[in-house]
Amino acid sequence: MPDTPDPRPIVIAYDGTPQSQAAVRETAHLFGGGVRPVLVLTVWEPGLMNVAIAPAPGGIGAAVPPPDPEVVRQVDRSEEDHARAIAEDGAELARSLGLASEALAVRDEANVADTIVQVADERDAQAVVVGSRGLSHLRSVLIGSTSDGVLHRIRRPLLIVHAEEEAGGE
């Protein structure tokens, strides 16, 4: 019986950073040849998550009224369009490296790591690839780490690509 390529995609979490670009390059290096499909995934956060609530005078409650629903819709459309452009940039990078790729932008309903795992499960991904900045343990606890979050939630093969930091970076 001849070997047939596995049609399940490899999901690459992509946000346009050098770390996610390194994840695409490493995927091409390890799994290249255009046989395996690649899904370049960008997760975007809805507008309400980006609205800061200022404390009221005296420190109790909130002094900022809820945002106008139309403004929230416009912000969401803008964020989604931006995420689609980033995902397409990542898919184009993947294609330039010989990968058969598709771009996908997905709205984050909980947190980015959960959304990546959910998409991988929905697509029955062969594996997931994420880039990592290699933050210190304390720093990743304080500001969160998508790669760490995926690592602790995923039940599929996971490749974490540690990209080299630029001079003066984190």
Coordinates of C-alpha atoms in Angstrom, one line a residue:
M1 CA 0.0 0.0 0.0
P2 CA 1.6 3.3 -1.0
D3 CA 2.1 6.0 1.6
T4 CA -0.4 8.9 1.1
P5 CA 0.2 12.3 2.6
D6 CA -1.8 13.0 5.8
P7 CA -4.4 15.6 4.8
R8 CA -4.6 17.0 8.3
P9 CA -3.1 20.5 8.5
I10 CA -0.2 21.7 10.6
V11 CA -1.5 24.8 12.4
I12 CA 1.0 27.6 12.8
A13 CA 0.1 30.4 15.3
Y14 CA 1.1 33.6 13.6
D15 CA 1.0 37.2 14.8
G16 CA 3.6 38.8 12.5
T17 CA 6.3 38.9 15.1
P18 CA 9.8 37.7 14.3
Q19 CA 9.0 34.7 16.6
S20 CA 6.0 33.7 14.5
Q21 CA 8.0 34.2 11.3
A22 CA 10.7 31.8 12.7
A23 CA 7.9 29.3 13.4
V24 CA 6.9 29.4 9.7
R25 CA 10.5 29.0 8.6
E26 CA 11.0 26.1 10.9
T27 CA 7.8 24.4 9.8
A28 CA 9.0 24.8 6.2
H29 CA 12.4 23.3 7.1
L30 CA 10.9 20.3 9.0
F31 CA 7.8 19.6 7.0
G32 CA 8.4 21.3 3.6
G33 CA 7.7 20.0 0.2
G34 CA 4.2 21.3 -0.2
V35 CA 2.6 17.9 0.6
R36 CA 1.2 18.7 4.0
P37 CA -1.4 21.5 4.2
V38 CA -0.5 24.4 6.6
L39 CA -3.0 26.6 8.3
V40 CA -1.6 30.0 9.3
L41 CA -3.7 31.1 12.2
T42 CA -4.0 34.6 13.6
V43 CA -6.1 35.2 16.7
W44 CA -7.6 38.6 17.2
E45 CA -9.3 40.1 20.3
P46 CA -12.7 41.8 20.0
G47 CA -12.8 45.6 20.7
L48 CA -14.4 45.5 24.1
M49 CA -11.3 43.6 25.4
N50 CA -9.2 46.6 24.3
V51 CA -11.3 49.3 26.1
A52 CA -9.8 50.4 29.4
I53 CA -12.2 51.2 32.3
A54 CA -11.0 54.1 34.5
P55 CA -11.9 54.0 38.2
A56 CA -14.4 56.5 39.4
P57 CA -13.5 59.3 41.7
G58 CA -13.0 57.7 45.1
G59 CA -11.8 54.5 43.6
I60 CA -15.2 52.7 43.5
G61 CA -17.0 51.6 40.4
A62 CA -16.2 52.9 36.9
A63 CA -16.4 56.5 35.6
V64 CA -16.4 55.5 31.9
P65 CA -19.8 54.7 30.4
P66 CA -20.1 51.6 28.2
P67 CA -18.8 52.2 24.7
D68 CA -21.2 52.9 21.8
P69 CA -22.1 49.5 20.2
E70 CA -21.5 50.9 16.7
V71 CA -18.0 52.0 17.8
V72 CA -17.3 48.5 19.1
R73 CA -18.5 47.0 15.8
Q74 CA -16.2 49.3 13.9
V75 CA -13.2 48.5 16.1
D76 CA -14.0 44.8 15.7
R77 CA -14.2 45.1 11.9
S78 CA -10.9 46.9 11.9
E79 CA -9.2 44.3 14.2
E80 CA -10.6 41.5 12.1
D81 CA -9.4 43.1 8.9
H82 CA -5.9 43.6 10.4
A83 CA -5.8 40.0 11.6
R84 CA -6.8 38.7 8.2
A85 CA -4.0 40.8 6.6
I86 CA -1.5 39.4 9.2
A87 CA -2.6 35.8 8.6
E88 CA -2.4 36.3 4.8
D89 CA 1.2 37.7 5.2
G90 CA 2.1 34.6 7.2
A91 CA 0.5 32.3 4.6
E92 CA 2.4 34.2 1.8
L93 CA 5.6 33.7 3.8
A94 CA 4.8 30.0 4.1
R95 CA 4.0 29.7 0.3
S96 CA 7.3 31.4 -0.5
L97 CA 9.0 28.7 1.5
G98 CA 7.2 25.9 -0.4
L99 CA 4.3 25.2 1.9
A100 CA 0.7 24.7 0.8
S101 CA -0.8 27.2 3.1
E102 CA -4.2 28.8 4.0
A103 CA -4.7 31.9 6.1
L104 CA -7.3 32.0 8.9
A105 CA -8.1 34.8 11.3
V106 CA -10.2 33.8 14.3
R107 CA -11.9 35.9 17.0
D108 CA -10.6 35.2 20.5
E109 CA -13.5 34.3 22.8
A110 CA -11.4 33.3 25.9
N111 CA -7.7 33.6 25.5
V112 CA -5.3 33.2 22.7
A113 CA -3.9 29.8 23.8
D114 CA -7.4 28.3 24.2
T115 CA -8.4 29.6 20.8
I116 CA -5.3 28.0 19.1
V117 CA -6.1 24.7 20.8
Q118 CA -9.7 24.9 19.8
V119 CA -8.9 25.6 16.1
A120 CA -6.4 22.7 16.2
D121 CA -9.0 20.4 17.6
E122 CA -11.7 21.6 15.1
R123 CA -9.3 21.1 12.2
D124 CA -8.0 17.8 13.6
A125 CA -4.5 19.3 13.2
Q126 CA -1.5 17.0 12.7
A127 CA 0.6 19.3 14.9
V128 CA 0.7 22.9 16.2
V129 CA 3.7 25.2 15.8
V130 CA 4.1 28.4 17.9
G131 CA 7.0 30.8 18.3
S132 CA 8.3 31.8 21.6
R133 CA 10.3 34.8 22.9
G134 CA 11.9 32.7 25.6
L135 CA 10.8 34.9 28.5
S136 CA 12.1 34.2 32.0
H137 CA 9.7 32.2 34.2
L138 CA 8.8 35.2 36.3
R139 CA 8.3 37.4 33.2
S140 CA 6.0 34.8 31.5
V141 CA 3.9 34.5 34.7
L142 CA 3.5 38.2 34.9
I143 CA 2.7 38.9 31.3
G144 CA 1.5 35.5 30.1
S145 CA 2.9 33.3 27.5
T146 CA 0.9 32.0 24.6
S147 CA 3.3 29.1 23.9
D148 CA 3.2 28.1 27.6
G149 CA -0.6 28.2 27.5
V150 CA -0.8 26.1 24.4
L151 CA 1.7 23.6 25.9
H152 CA -0.5 23.0 29.0
R153 CA -3.7 22.7 27.0
I154 CA -2.9 20.9 23.8
R155 CA -3.3 17.1 23.3
R156 CA -1.5 17.1 19.9
P157 CA 2.1 17.3 18.9
L158 CA 3.4 20.8 19.6
L159 CA 6.6 22.4 18.3
I160 CA 7.7 25.5 20.1
V161 CA 10.3 27.5 18.1
H162 CA 12.6 29.7 20.1
A163 CA 13.6 32.6 17.9
E164 CA 16.7 34.5 18.6
E165 CA 16.1 37.9 20.0
E166 CA 17.4 41.0 18.4
A167 CA 20.1 43.0 20.3
G168 CA 18.5 45.0 23.0
G169 CA 15.3 42.9 22.9
E170 CA 13.6 41.0 25.7

